[in-house]
CSV table of C-alpha atoms in Angstrom, one decimal:
chain,number,residue,atom,x,y,z
A,1,MET,CA,-18.0,-10.7,23.8
A,2,THR,CA,-14.2,-10.7,23.3
A,3,GLU,CA,-12.4,-7.6,22.2
A,4,PRO,CA,-11.7,-7.5,18.4
A,5,THR,CA,-8.2,-8.0,17.1
A,6,PRO,CA,-6.6,-4.6,16.4
A,7,ILE,CA,-5.4,-4.4,12.8
A,8,ARG,CA,-2.0,-2.7,12.3
A,9,VAL,CA,-0.3,-1.9,9.0
A,10,ALA,CA,3.1,-3.4,10.0
A,11,SER,CA,1.5,-6.8,10.9
A,12,LEU,CA,-1.5,-6.5,8.5
A,13,TYR,CA,-1.8,-10.0,7.2
A,14,ASP,CA,-1.2,-11.8,10.5
A,15,ASP,CA,-3.7,-9.5,12.3
A,16,LEU,CA,-6.4,-10.0,9.7
A,17,SER,CA,-5.9,-13.7,9.6
A,18,GLN,CA,-6.3,-13.8,13.4
A,19,SER,CA,-9.4,-11.6,13.2
A,20,VAL,CA,-11.1,-13.8,10.5
A,21,ARG,CA,-10.3,-17.0,12.4
A,22,ALA,CA,-11.8,-15.6,15.6
A,23,LEU,CA,-15.1,-14.8,14.0
A,24,ARG,CA,-16.2,-18.4,13.5
A,25,GLY,CA,-16.2,-18.8,17.3
A,26,ASP,CA,-17.3,-15.4,18.4
A,27,HIS,CA,-19.4,-12.9,16.5
A,28,ALA,CA,-21.7,-11.9,19.3
A,29,ARG,CA,-21.4,-8.2,18.4
A,30,VAL,CA,-22.9,-9.0,15.0
A,31,THR,CA,-25.9,-10.8,16.6
A,32,ALA,CA,-26.4,-8.0,19.1
A,33,SER,CA,-26.4,-5.2,16.5
A,34,ARG,CA,-28.8,-7.2,14.3
A,35,ALA,CA,-31.3,-7.5,17.2
A,36,VAL,CA,-31.4,-3.7,17.3
A,37,VAL,CA,-32.3,-3.6,13.7
A,38,GLU,CA,-35.0,-6.2,14.1
A,39,ARG,CA,-36.6,-4.2,17.0
A,40,ALA,CA,-36.5,-1.0,14.9
A,41,LEU,CA,-38.4,-2.7,12.1
A,42,ARG,CA,-41.3,-3.1,14.5
A,43,ASP,CA,-41.5,0.4,15.9
A,44,GLY,CA,-43.1,2.1,12.8
A,45,LYS,CA,-40.4,4.8,12.5
A,46,ALA,CA,-38.5,5.7,9.4
A,47,TYR,CA,-34.8,4.6,9.3
A,48,TYR,CA,-32.6,5.6,6.4
A,49,GLY,CA,-31.9,2.8,4.0
A,50,ILE,CA,-33.6,0.3,6.2
A,51,ASN,CA,-37.2,1.2,5.3
A,52,THR,CA,-36.6,4.1,3.1
A,53,GLY,CA,-35.0,4.7,-0.3
A,54,PHE,CA,-31.3,5.7,-0.6
A,55,GLY,CA,-29.5,8.9,-1.2
A,56,ALA,CA,-31.8,11.4,-2.9
A,57,LEU,CA,-34.7,8.9,-2.4
A,58,ALA,CA,-34.3,8.9,1.4
A,59,SER,CA,-37.7,10.5,1.9
A,60,LYS,CA,-39.5,7.6,0.2
A,61,ARG,CA,-40.9,5.0,2.6
A,62,ILE,CA,-40.7,1.4,1.5
A,63,ASP,CA,-43.5,-1.1,2.0
A,64,PRO,CA,-42.5,-3.7,4.7
A,65,GLY,CA,-43.1,-6.5,2.3
A,66,SER,CA,-40.5,-5.0,-0.1
A,67,LEU,CA,-37.6,-4.4,2.3
A,68,ASP,CA,-35.7,-7.5,1.3
A,69,GLN,CA,-36.1,-6.6,-2.4
A,70,LEU,CA,-34.8,-3.1,-1.6
A,71,GLN,CA,-31.5,-4.5,-0.4
A,72,HIS,CA,-31.2,-6.9,-3.3
A,73,ASN,CA,-31.8,-4.0,-5.7
A,74,LEU,CA,-29.3,-1.9,-3.9
A,75,LEU,CA,-26.5,-4.4,-4.6
A,76,LEU,CA,-27.4,-4.8,-8.3
A,77,SER,CA,-27.9,-1.1,-9.0
A,78,HIS,CA,-24.6,-0.2,-7.4
A,79,ALA,CA,-22.5,-2.9,-9.1
A,80,VAL,CA,-21.5,-0.6,-12.0
A,81,GLY,CA,-17.7,-0.6,-11.5
A,82,LEU,CA,-15.5,-0.6,-14.6
A,83,GLY,CA,-11.9,-0.8,-15.6
A,84,ALA,CA,-9.1,-3.1,-14.7
A,85,LEU,CA,-9.7,-5.4,-11.8
A,86,VAL,CA,-8.4,-4.6,-8.4
A,87,PRO,CA,-5.4,-7.0,-7.8
A,88,ARG,CA,-6.5,-10.2,-6.1
A,89,ASP,CA,-4.4,-9.6,-3.0
A,90,ILE,CA,-6.1,-6.3,-2.4
A,91,CYS,CA,-9.6,-7.8,-3.1
A,92,ARG,CA,-8.8,-10.3,-0.4
A,93,LEU,CA,-7.9,-7.5,2.0
A,94,MET,CA,-11.2,-5.7,1.1
A,95,LEU,CA,-13.1,-8.9,2.0
A,96,GLU,CA,-11.3,-9.4,5.3
A,97,LEU,CA,-11.5,-5.7,6.2
A,98,LYS,CA,-15.2,-5.6,5.5
A,99,LEU,CA,-15.7,-8.7,7.8
A,100,HIS,CA,-13.6,-7.0,10.5
A,101,SER,CA,-15.7,-3.8,10.3
A,102,LEU,CA,-19.0,-5.7,10.4
A,103,ALA,CA,-17.8,-7.7,13.4
A,104,LEU,CA,-17.2,-4.6,15.5
A,105,GLY,CA,-21.0,-4.6,15.9
A,106,TYR,CA,-22.4,-1.3,14.7
A,107,SER,CA,-23.7,-2.4,11.3
A,108,GLY,CA,-26.7,-4.5,11.9
A,109,ILE,CA,-26.0,-7.1,9.2
A,110,SER,CA,-28.1,-10.3,9.3
A,111,GLU,CA,-26.5,-13.5,10.5
A,112,PRO,CA,-26.9,-15.4,7.1
A,113,ALA,CA,-25.3,-12.6,5.1
A,114,PHE,CA,-22.4,-12.3,7.6
A,115,MET,CA,-21.8,-16.0,7.8
A,116,LEU,CA,-21.7,-16.5,4.0
A,117,LEU,CA,-19.2,-13.6,3.7
A,118,LEU,CA,-17.1,-15.3,6.4
A,119,GLN,CA,-17.2,-18.6,4.5
A,120,LEU,CA,-15.9,-16.9,1.4
A,121,ALA,CA,-12.9,-15.6,3.4
A,122,GLU,CA,-12.3,-18.9,5.2
A,123,ARG,CA,-12.2,-20.8,1.9
A,124,GLY,CA,-10.0,-18.3,0.1
A,125,LEU,CA,-12.8,-17.4,-2.3
A,126,VAL,CA,-12.0,-13.8,-3.4
A,127,PRO,CA,-14.6,-11.8,-5.4
A,128,ALA,CA,-13.3,-9.9,-8.4
A,129,VAL,CA,-13.8,-6.1,-8.2
A,130,PRO,CA,-13.4,-3.5,-10.9
A,131,SER,CA,-11.1,-0.7,-9.8
A,132,LYS,CA,-13.1,2.3,-11.1
A,133,GLY,CA,-16.4,3.8,-10.1
A,134,SER,CA,-16.0,4.9,-6.5
A,135,LEU,CA,-16.1,8.6,-5.5
A,136,GLY,CA,-14.8,7.8,-2.0
A,137,ALA,CA,-17.9,9.6,-0.7
A,138,SER,CA,-20.5,7.1,0.7
A,139,GLY,CA,-17.5,4.9,1.0
A,140,ASP,CA,-16.6,2.7,-2.0
A,141,LEU,CA,-20.2,1.9,-3.1
A,142,ALA,CA,-19.5,0.4,-6.6
A,143,PRO,CA,-16.5,-1.7,-5.6
A,144,LEU,CA,-18.1,-3.0,-2.5
A,145,ALA,CA,-21.3,-3.9,-4.4
A,146,HIS,CA,-19.1,-6.1,-6.6
A,147,LEU,CA,-17.4,-7.6,-3.6
A,148,ALA,CA,-20.8,-8.6,-2.2
A,149,LEU,CA,-22.4,-9.8,-5.4
A,150,PRO,CA,-21.5,-13.4,-4.8
A,151,LEU,CA,-23.8,-13.4,-1.8
A,152,LEU,CA,-26.6,-13.2,-4.5
A,153,GLY,CA,-24.9,-15.9,-6.6
A,154,LYS,CA,-23.8,-13.2,-9.1
A,155,GLY,CA,-20.5,-11.5,-10.0
A,156,ARG,CA,-17.2,-13.3,-10.4
A,157,PHE,CA,-14.4,-14.7,-8.3
A,158,TRP,CA,-10.7,-14.7,-8.9
A,159,ASN,CA,-9.2,-18.1,-9.6
A,160,ARG,CA,-6.7,-19.4,-7.0
A,161,GLU,CA,-3.7,-18.3,-9.1
A,162,GLY,CA,-5.0,-14.8,-9.5
A,163,THR,CA,-4.6,-15.0,-13.3
A,164,GLY,CA,-8.3,-14.9,-14.3
A,165,THR,CA,-11.9,-14.9,-13.0
A,166,ILE,CA,-14.7,-17.5,-12.8
A,167,PRO,CA,-18.5,-16.8,-12.6
A,168,ALA,CA,-19.7,-16.8,-9.0
A,169,GLU,CA,-22.5,-19.2,-9.7
A,170,VAL,CA,-20.0,-21.8,-10.9
A,171,VAL,CA,-17.7,-21.3,-7.9
A,172,MET,CA,-20.6,-21.3,-5.4
A,173,ALA,CA,-22.0,-24.6,-6.9
A,174,GLU,CA,-18.5,-26.2,-6.7
A,175,GLU,CA,-18.1,-25.2,-3.1
A,176,GLY,CA,-21.6,-26.3,-2.1
A,177,LEU,CA,-22.6,-22.7,-1.1
A,178,ALA,CA,-26.1,-21.2,-1.7
A,179,PRO,CA,-26.8,-17.5,-2.1
A,180,VAL,CA,-28.6,-15.8,0.7
A,181,LYS,CA,-31.7,-13.7,0.7
A,182,LEU,CA,-30.6,-10.2,1.9
A,183,ALA,CA,-32.6,-8.8,4.8
A,184,ALA,CA,-33.3,-5.2,5.7
A,185,LYS,CA,-30.1,-3.2,6.2
A,186,ASP,CA,-27.8,-5.9,4.7
A,187,GLY,CA,-27.1,-4.2,1.4
A,188,LEU,CA,-26.2,-0.9,3.1
A,189,ALA,CA,-24.0,-2.7,5.6
A,190,LEU,CA,-22.2,-4.4,2.8
A,191,ILE,CA,-21.6,-1.5,0.3
A,192,ASN,CA,-21.2,1.5,2.6
A,193,GLY,CA,-17.7,1.6,3.9
A,194,THR,CA,-14.1,2.6,2.9
A,195,GLN,CA,-12.7,-0.9,2.4
A,196,LEU,CA,-11.4,-0.3,-1.1
A,197,MET,CA,-9.5,2.8,0.0
A,198,SER,CA,-8.4,1.2,3.2
A,199,ALA,CA,-7.2,-2.0,1.5
A,200,TYR,CA,-5.1,-0.1,-1.1
A,201,GLY,CA,-3.6,2.2,1.6
A,202,ALA,CA,-2.8,-0.7,4.0
A,203,TYR,CA,-1.3,-2.8,1.1
A,204,ALA,CA,0.9,0.0,-0.1
A,205,LEU,CA,2.0,1.2,3.3
A,206,HIS,CA,2.8,-2.3,4.5
A,207,ARG,CA,5.1,-2.6,1.5
A,208,ALA,CA,6.6,0.8,2.3
A,209,HIS,CA,7.8,-0.6,5.7
A,210,THR,CA,10.4,-2.6,3.7
A,211,LEU,CA,10.9,0.0,1.0
A,212,VAL,CA,12.2,2.7,3.4
A,213,LYS,CA,14.9,0.4,4.7
A,214,ASN,CA,15.8,-0.6,1.1
A,215,VAL,CA,16.3,3.0,0.0
A,216,ASP,CA,18.7,3.7,2.9
A,217,ILE,CA,20.7,0.6,1.9
A,218,LEU,CA,20.8,1.7,-1.7
A,219,ALA,CA,21.9,5.3,-0.7
A,220,ALA,CA,24.7,3.7,1.3
A,221,LEU,CA,25.7,1.6,-1.7
A,222,SER,CA,25.8,4.7,-3.9
A,223,LEU,CA,27.6,6.7,-1.2
A,224,GLU,CA,30.4,4.1,-1.0
A,225,ALA,CA,30.6,3.6,-4.8
A,226,LEU,CA,30.9,7.4,-5.2
A,227,ARG,CA,33.4,7.7,-2.4
A,228,GLY,CA,31.2,10.2,-0.6
A,229,SER,CA,31.6,11.6,2.8
A,230,LEU,CA,30.0,10.2,6.0
A,231,SER,CA,30.3,13.6,7.7
A,232,PRO,CA,26.8,14.7,6.8
A,233,PHE,CA,25.5,11.7,8.7
A,234,ASP,CA,27.2,12.7,12.0
A,235,ALA,CA,24.7,12.2,14.8
A,236,ARG,CA,25.5,15.8,16.1
A,237,VAL,CA,24.1,17.3,12.9
A,238,HIS,CA,20.8,15.6,13.3
A,239,ALA,CA,20.5,16.1,17.1
A,240,ILE,CA,20.1,19.9,16.5
A,241,ARG,CA,17.4,19.3,13.9
A,242,PRO,CA,15.6,16.4,15.5
A,243,HIS,CA,13.1,15.3,13.0
A,244,LYS,CA,12.6,11.7,13.9
A,245,GLY,CA,12.9,10.2,10.4
A,246,GLN,CA,16.0,12.2,9.6
A,247,GLY,CA,17.8,10.8,12.7
A,248,ILE,CA,16.8,7.3,11.9
A,249,VAL,CA,18.1,7.5,8.3
A,250,ALA,CA,21.5,8.9,9.4
A,251,ALA,CA,21.8,6.2,12.0
A,252,ASN,CA,21.0,3.5,9.5
A,253,VAL,CA,23.7,4.8,7.0
A,254,ARG,CA,26.3,5.0,9.8
A,255,ALA,CA,25.5,1.4,10.8
A,256,LEU,CA,25.7,0.2,7.2
A,257,MET,CA,29.1,1.8,6.6
A,258,GLN,CA,30.9,0.4,9.7
A,259,ASP,CA,34.5,-0.7,9.0
A,260,SER,CA,34.4,0.7,5.4
A,261,GLN,CA,37.8,0.5,3.8
A,262,ILE,CA,36.6,2.7,1.0
A,263,LEU,CA,35.6,5.4,3.5
A,264,GLU,CA,39.0,5.2,5.1
A,265,SER,CA,40.8,5.4,1.8
A,266,HIS,CA,39.6,9.0,1.1
A,267,ARG,CA,39.0,10.3,4.7
A,268,ASP,CA,41.8,12.9,4.2
A,269,CYS,CA,40.8,14.1,0.7
A,270,GLU,CA,40.1,17.8,0.2
A,271,ARG,CA,36.4,17.4,-1.0
A,272,VAL,CA,34.3,19.6,1.1
A,273,GLN,CA,30.8,18.7,0.1
A,274,ASP,CA,28.9,16.0,-1.9
A,275,PRO,CA,25.9,16.7,-4.1
A,276,TYR,CA,22.6,16.9,-2.3
A,277,SER,CA,21.5,13.5,-3.5
A,278,LEU,CA,24.2,12.1,-1.2
A,279,ARG,CA,24.6,14.8,1.4
A,280,CYS,CA,20.9,15.3,2.1
A,281,VAL,CA,19.9,11.6,2.2
A,282,PRO,CA,18.8,11.9,5.9
A,283,GLN,CA,16.7,15.0,5.3
A,284,VAL,CA,14.9,13.7,2.2
A,285,HIS,CA,14.6,10.0,3.2
A,286,GLY,CA,13.7,11.1,6.7
A,287,ALA,CA,11.0,13.5,5.6
A,288,ALA,CA,9.5,10.7,3.4
A,289,ARG,CA,9.6,8.3,6.4
A,290,ASP,CA,7.8,10.8,8.6
A,291,ALA,CA,5.1,11.4,6.0
A,292,LEU,CA,4.6,7.6,5.6
A,293,VAL,CA,4.3,7.2,9.4
A,294,TYR,CA,1.5,9.8,9.4
A,295,ALA,CA,-0.3,8.1,6.5
A,296,SER,CA,0.1,4.7,8.2
A,297,ASP,CA,-1.4,6.1,11.4
A,298,VAL,CA,-4.4,7.4,9.5
A,299,ILE,CA,-4.9,4.1,7.7
A,300,GLU,CA,-4.6,2.2,11.0
A,301,VAL,CA,-7.4,4.3,12.6
A,302,GLU,CA,-9.5,3.5,9.5
A,303,LEU,CA,-8.8,-0.3,9.6
A,304,ASN,CA,-10.2,-0.4,13.1
A,305,SER,CA,-13.2,1.9,12.5
A,306,VAL,CA,-16.8,1.4,11.4
A,307,THR,CA,-17.5,3.3,8.2
A,308,ASP,CA,-21.0,2.3,7.0
A,309,ASN,CA,-24.3,4.0,7.5
A,310,PRO,CA,-26.6,4.2,9.3
A,311,LEU,CA,-24.8,3.1,12.5
A,312,VAL,CA,-26.5,0.8,15.1
A,313,PHE,CA,-25.8,1.4,18.8
A,314,GLU,CA,-26.3,-0.8,21.8
A,315,ASP,CA,-28.9,1.6,23.3
A,316,GLY,CA,-31.2,1.0,20.3
A,317,SER,CA,-30.3,4.2,18.4
A,318,ILE,CA,-29.8,4.0,14.7
A,319,VAL,CA,-27.9,7.1,13.6
A,320,SER,CA,-27.3,8.3,10.1
A,321,GLY,CA,-23.8,10.0,9.8
A,322,GLY,CA,-20.9,10.4,7.5
A,323,ASN,CA,-18.2,7.9,8.7
A,324,PHE,CA,-18.0,6.6,5.1
A,325,HIS,CA,-16.5,9.9,3.8
A,326,GLY,CA,-13.0,9.1,2.6
A,327,GLU,CA,-11.4,12.5,3.2
A,328,PRO,CA,-8.9,11.4,5.9
A,329,LEU,CA,-7.8,8.5,3.6
A,330,ALA,CA,-7.7,10.7,0.5
A,331,PHE,CA,-5.4,13.2,2.2
A,332,ALA,CA,-3.2,10.5,3.7
A,333,MET,CA,-2.8,8.6,0.4
A,334,ASP,CA,-2.1,11.7,-1.6
A,335,PHE,CA,0.6,12.6,0.9
A,336,ALA,CA,2.1,9.1,0.9
A,337,ALA,CA,2.3,9.1,-2.9
A,338,ILE,CA,4.2,12.4,-2.8
A,339,ALA,CA,6.6,11.0,-0.1
A,340,LEU,CA,7.3,7.8,-2.1
A,341,ALA,CA,7.8,9.7,-5.3
A,342,GLU,CA,10.5,11.8,-3.7
A,343,LEU,CA,12.4,8.7,-2.7
A,344,ALA,CA,12.5,7.7,-6.4
A,345,SER,CA,13.4,11.3,-7.4
A,346,ILE,CA,16.5,11.4,-5.2
A,347,SER,CA,17.4,7.9,-6.2
A,348,GLU,CA,17.3,8.8,-9.9
A,349,ARG,CA,19.7,11.7,-9.2
A,350,ARG,CA,22.1,9.2,-7.6
A,351,ILE,CA,21.8,6.9,-10.6
A,352,TYR,CA,22.8,9.8,-12.8
A,353,LEU,CA,25.7,10.7,-10.6
A,354,LEU,CA,27.0,7.1,-10.8
A,355,LEU,CA,27.1,7.3,-14.6
A,356,THR,CA,29.2,10.5,-14.8
A,357,GLY,CA,32.6,9.1,-14.3
A,358,HIS,CA,32.7,10.5,-10.8
A,359,ASP,CA,35.9,10.0,-8.8
A,360,GLY,CA,37.5,7.5,-11.1
A,361,LEU,CA,34.5,5.4,-12.0
A,362,PRO,CA,34.2,4.5,-15.8
A,363,THR,CA,31.7,6.7,-17.5
A,364,LEU,CA,28.4,4.9,-18.0
A,365,LEU,CA,29.8,2.2,-15.7
A,366,MET,CA,31.5,0.2,-18.4
A,367,LYS,CA,35.1,0.3,-19.5
A,368,ASP,CA,34.5,-0.1,-23.2
A,369,THR,CA,31.8,2.4,-24.1
A,370,GLY,CA,31.0,3.5,-27.6
A,371,LEU,CA,30.6,-0.1,-28.7
A,372,ASN,CA,28.6,-0.5,-25.5
A,373,SER,CA,26.0,2.0,-24.2
A,374,GLY,CA,26.6,0.8,-20.6
A,375,PHE,CA,24.1,1.8,-18.0
A,376,MET,CA,22.9,4.8,-20.1
A,377,ILE,CA,19.5,3.6,-20.9
A,378,PRO,CA,18.4,2.2,-17.5
A,379,GLN,CA,18.8,5.8,-16.3
A,380,TYR,CA,16.4,6.9,-19.1
A,381,THR,CA,13.8,4.4,-17.7
A,382,ALA,CA,14.3,5.7,-14.2
A,383,ALA,CA,13.8,9.3,-15.4
A,384,ALA,CA,10.6,8.3,-17.2
A,385,LEU,CA,9.2,6.7,-14.1
A,386,VAL,CA,10.1,9.7,-12.0
A,387,SER,CA,8.4,12.0,-14.5
A,388,GLN,CA,5.3,9.9,-14.5
A,389,ASN,CA,5.1,10.0,-10.8
A,390,LYS,CA,5.1,13.8,-10.9
A,391,VAL,CA,1.8,13.6,-12.9
A,392,LEU,CA,0.4,10.9,-10.6
A,393,CYS,CA,1.2,12.9,-7.5
A,394,HIS,CA,-1.4,15.6,-8.3
A,395,PRO,CA,-3.7,15.2,-5.3
A,396,ALA,CA,-7.0,13.6,-6.1
A,397,SER,CA,-8.3,14.9,-2.8
A,398,VAL,CA,-8.6,18.5,-4.1
A,399,ASP,CA,-11.4,17.4,-6.5
A,400,SER,CA,-15.1,17.0,-5.9
A,401,ILE,CA,-17.9,16.3,-8.3
A,402,PRO,CA,-21.4,16.4,-6.7
A,403,SER,CA,-23.6,13.3,-7.2
A,404,CYS,CA,-26.9,11.7,-6.1
A,405,LEU,CA,-28.9,14.8,-7.3
A,406,GLY,CA,-26.9,17.0,-4.9
A,407,GLN,CA,-27.4,14.8,-1.8
A,408,GLU,CA,-23.7,13.8,-2.0
A,409,ASP,CA,-22.5,17.3,-2.8
A,410,HIS,CA,-18.9,16.9,-1.6
A,411,VAL,CA,-16.9,13.8,-2.3
A,412,SER,CA,-13.3,12.8,-1.4
A,413,MET,CA,-12.1,11.0,-4.6
A,414,GLY,CA,-10.1,8.9,-2.2
A,415,SER,CA,-10.4,5.8,-4.5
A,416,ILE,CA,-8.4,7.7,-7.1
A,417,SER,CA,-5.8,8.6,-4.5
A,418,ALA,CA,-5.7,4.9,-3.7
A,419,LEU,CA,-5.2,3.7,-7.3
A,420,LYS,CA,-2.5,6.4,-7.9
A,421,LEU,CA,-0.7,5.5,-4.7
A,422,LEU,CA,-0.2,1.9,-5.8
A,423,GLU,CA,1.0,3.0,-9.3
A,424,VAL,CA,3.5,5.4,-7.7
A,425,LEU,CA,4.8,2.7,-5.4
A,426,ASP,CA,5.3,0.3,-8.3
A,427,ASN,CA,7.3,3.0,-10.2
A,428,VAL,CA,9.4,3.7,-7.1
A,429,GLU,CA,10.4,0.1,-6.6
A,430,LYS,CA,11.5,0.0,-10.3
A,431,VAL,CA,13.6,3.1,-9.9
A,432,LEU,CA,15.2,1.7,-6.8
A,433,ALA,CA,15.9,-1.5,-8.6
A,434,ILE,CA,17.9,0.5,-11.2
A,435,GLU,CA,19.8,2.2,-8.5
A,436,MET,CA,20.6,-1.2,-7.0
A,437,LEU,CA,22.1,-2.5,-10.2
A,438,SER,CA,24.0,0.7,-11.0
A,439,ALA,CA,25.4,1.1,-7.5
A,440,ALA,CA,26.5,-2.6,-7.4
A,441,GLN,CA,28.2,-2.2,-10.8
A,442,ALA,CA,30.0,1.0,-9.6
A,443,LEU,CA,31.0,-0.7,-6.3
A,444,ASP,CA,32.7,-3.5,-8.2
A,445,TYR,CA,35.2,-1.0,-9.5
A,446,ARG,CA,36.2,-0.1,-5.9
A,447,GLN,CA,37.6,-3.5,-5.3
A,448,PRO,CA,39.8,-4.8,-3.6
A,449,LEU,CA,38.7,-2.2,-1.0
A,450,ARG,CA,35.8,-3.4,1.0
A,451,ALA,CA,32.7,-1.4,1.7
A,452,GLY,CA,31.1,-1.1,5.1
A,453,ARG,CA,29.8,-4.3,6.7
A,454,GLY,CA,26.1,-3.7,5.8
A,455,VAL,CA,26.9,-2.4,2.3
A,456,GLN,CA,29.2,-5.3,1.6
A,457,ALA,CA,26.6,-7.8,2.7
A,458,ALA,CA,24.0,-6.2,0.5
A,459,HIS,CA,26.4,-6.1,-2.5
A,460,THR,CA,27.3,-9.7,-2.0
A,461,ARG,CA,23.6,-10.6,-2.1
A,462,ILE,CA,23.1,-8.6,-5.3
A,463,ARG,CA,26.0,-10.4,-7.0
A,464,GLU,CA,24.6,-13.8,-6.1
A,465,ALA,CA,21.5,-12.9,-8.2
A,466,VAL,CA,22.8,-10.5,-10.9
A,467,ALA,CA,26.2,-10.6,-12.6
A,468,HIS,CA,28.6,-7.7,-13.2
A,469,LYS,CA,28.4,-6.4,-16.8
A,470,GLU,CA,31.3,-5.4,-19.1
A,471,ALA,CA,29.2,-5.6,-22.3
A,472,ASP,CA,25.7,-4.6,-23.2
A,473,ALA,CA,23.1,-7.1,-22.2
A,474,TYR,CA,19.3,-7.4,-21.8
A,475,PHE,CA,18.7,-5.4,-18.6
A,476,GLY,CA,15.0,-6.1,-18.4
A,477,ASP,CA,15.5,-9.4,-16.6
A,478,ASP,CA,18.0,-7.9,-14.2
A,479,ILE,CA,15.6,-5.1,-13.3
A,480,GLU,CA,12.7,-7.5,-12.7
A,481,ARG,CA,15.0,-9.7,-10.5
A,482,ALA,CA,16.1,-6.6,-8.6
A,483,VAL,CA,12.5,-5.5,-8.0
A,484,GLU,CA,11.7,-9.0,-6.7
A,485,MET,CA,14.7,-8.9,-4.3
A,486,LEU,CA,13.7,-5.5,-3.0
A,487,SER,CA,10.1,-6.5,-2.5
A,488,ALA,CA,11.0,-9.7,-0.7
A,489,GLY,CA,13.3,-7.7,1.6
A,490,GLN,CA,16.4,-9.7,0.6
A,491,LEU,CA,18.7,-6.7,0.8
A,492,VAL,CA,17.4,-5.8,4.2
A,493,GLN,CA,17.9,-9.3,5.4
A,494,ALA,CA,21.5,-9.4,4.1
A,495,ALA,CA,22.4,-6.0,5.6
A,496,GLU,CA,20.8,-6.7,8.9
A,497,SER,CA,22.7,-10.0,9.2
A,498,ALA,CA,25.9,-8.0,9.1
A,499,VAL,CA,25.0,-4.9,11.3
A,500,GLY,CA,21.9,-5.8,13.2
A,501,PRO,CA,18.4,-4.4,12.9
A,502,LEU,CA,17.8,-1.3,10.8
A,503,ARG,CA,15.0,1.1,11.8
């Protein structure tokens, strides 16, 4: 048996693709764990969820002739998710992460069920999953039940474009795939686990790898446009308070501002200190980075873990435990949301500063205001998004509502942490897009002086996509274009082409 591919947040999609490809040729761990289950079914003992009921019904033994029906009923009874659908890309991650976890060889799933799930992934058939209904306790029961419903020929798939859904029975017929008859333990292996929480966390934190570089570039753009001081970024300052993220951010900003004519033009001015939104960029951005590294580490452990129940071991033991409890993920995702929200909060303060007529800039970043509102209202939007994030950052992990007649008496609410994290991330990207447009507009007024090499390269890339404004225009398209540029890493690519890799 070959060692499984480790899944990392930074290389999430490549690692998962490699893992899924490898399973067609080698899933010996699945076969071995299934053999343990088959032996257990013959020894006359009670095994939770294999020949007993579930949850509060764990004490009820099930007749051997009804074990397959037990697993079939499990999927149907738990597929009660509601609300908006999980985005297609995250549903695909859920499917691939479930396969990866099953393939680690501690779940005891039957070969037919595993192979049909693998075929779905290989053919790009992505089940549609409602986003609400998980307590993050016995894992993500309701969402994972919907993920597995197509194995019964039920449920729905996303279409290829991700714009709508199609009944599973239609897709399965078109693909020449037949439903499987679930065997003992299959339903539990499929619906116990943390794959909804893990997929959301991995998806968001993978995007955050690019976002943290973007926010440093944008801070440098604003710093140049506002003729701020580079002194607070002095390496000596950060060497005596050596938080890792703080030092990285300061180094990034110093690199971006190499050879700045704007910086040289006011090096001898009498300004002693800039506002905190400029001066404390290393401390705030750095703290957010460190929090996101912590969250990513937690998610990576989870991506490479087995989180269903009961667990099947090589020595024949079948052990009922609590690996499906989402508390580690709930804490990490609540923390990540708070960290991301702070990046938007300090960004919005820089946007506000850019509009104030600071150091010779035109108020509201247009020369003819009165007739024109200038950049006044984009800042309103940024403020609204920052305020919404404050509400979303209330930690879901501090809540618990008992379920299952008290058997599941403490739950993590990690799925709610997951949904909120993605919403916060989307809001943050939009705030950063508004800073991008505002800082680029302000930097135009510093010409003919050139900004630092990295800042200048980023500014040039922005101007290739979005024009300078001297009259009111429809900002919505510009903001959406800016979001796309940030998400695609275009500013990072431009800046790194001028100064080398940022950290």
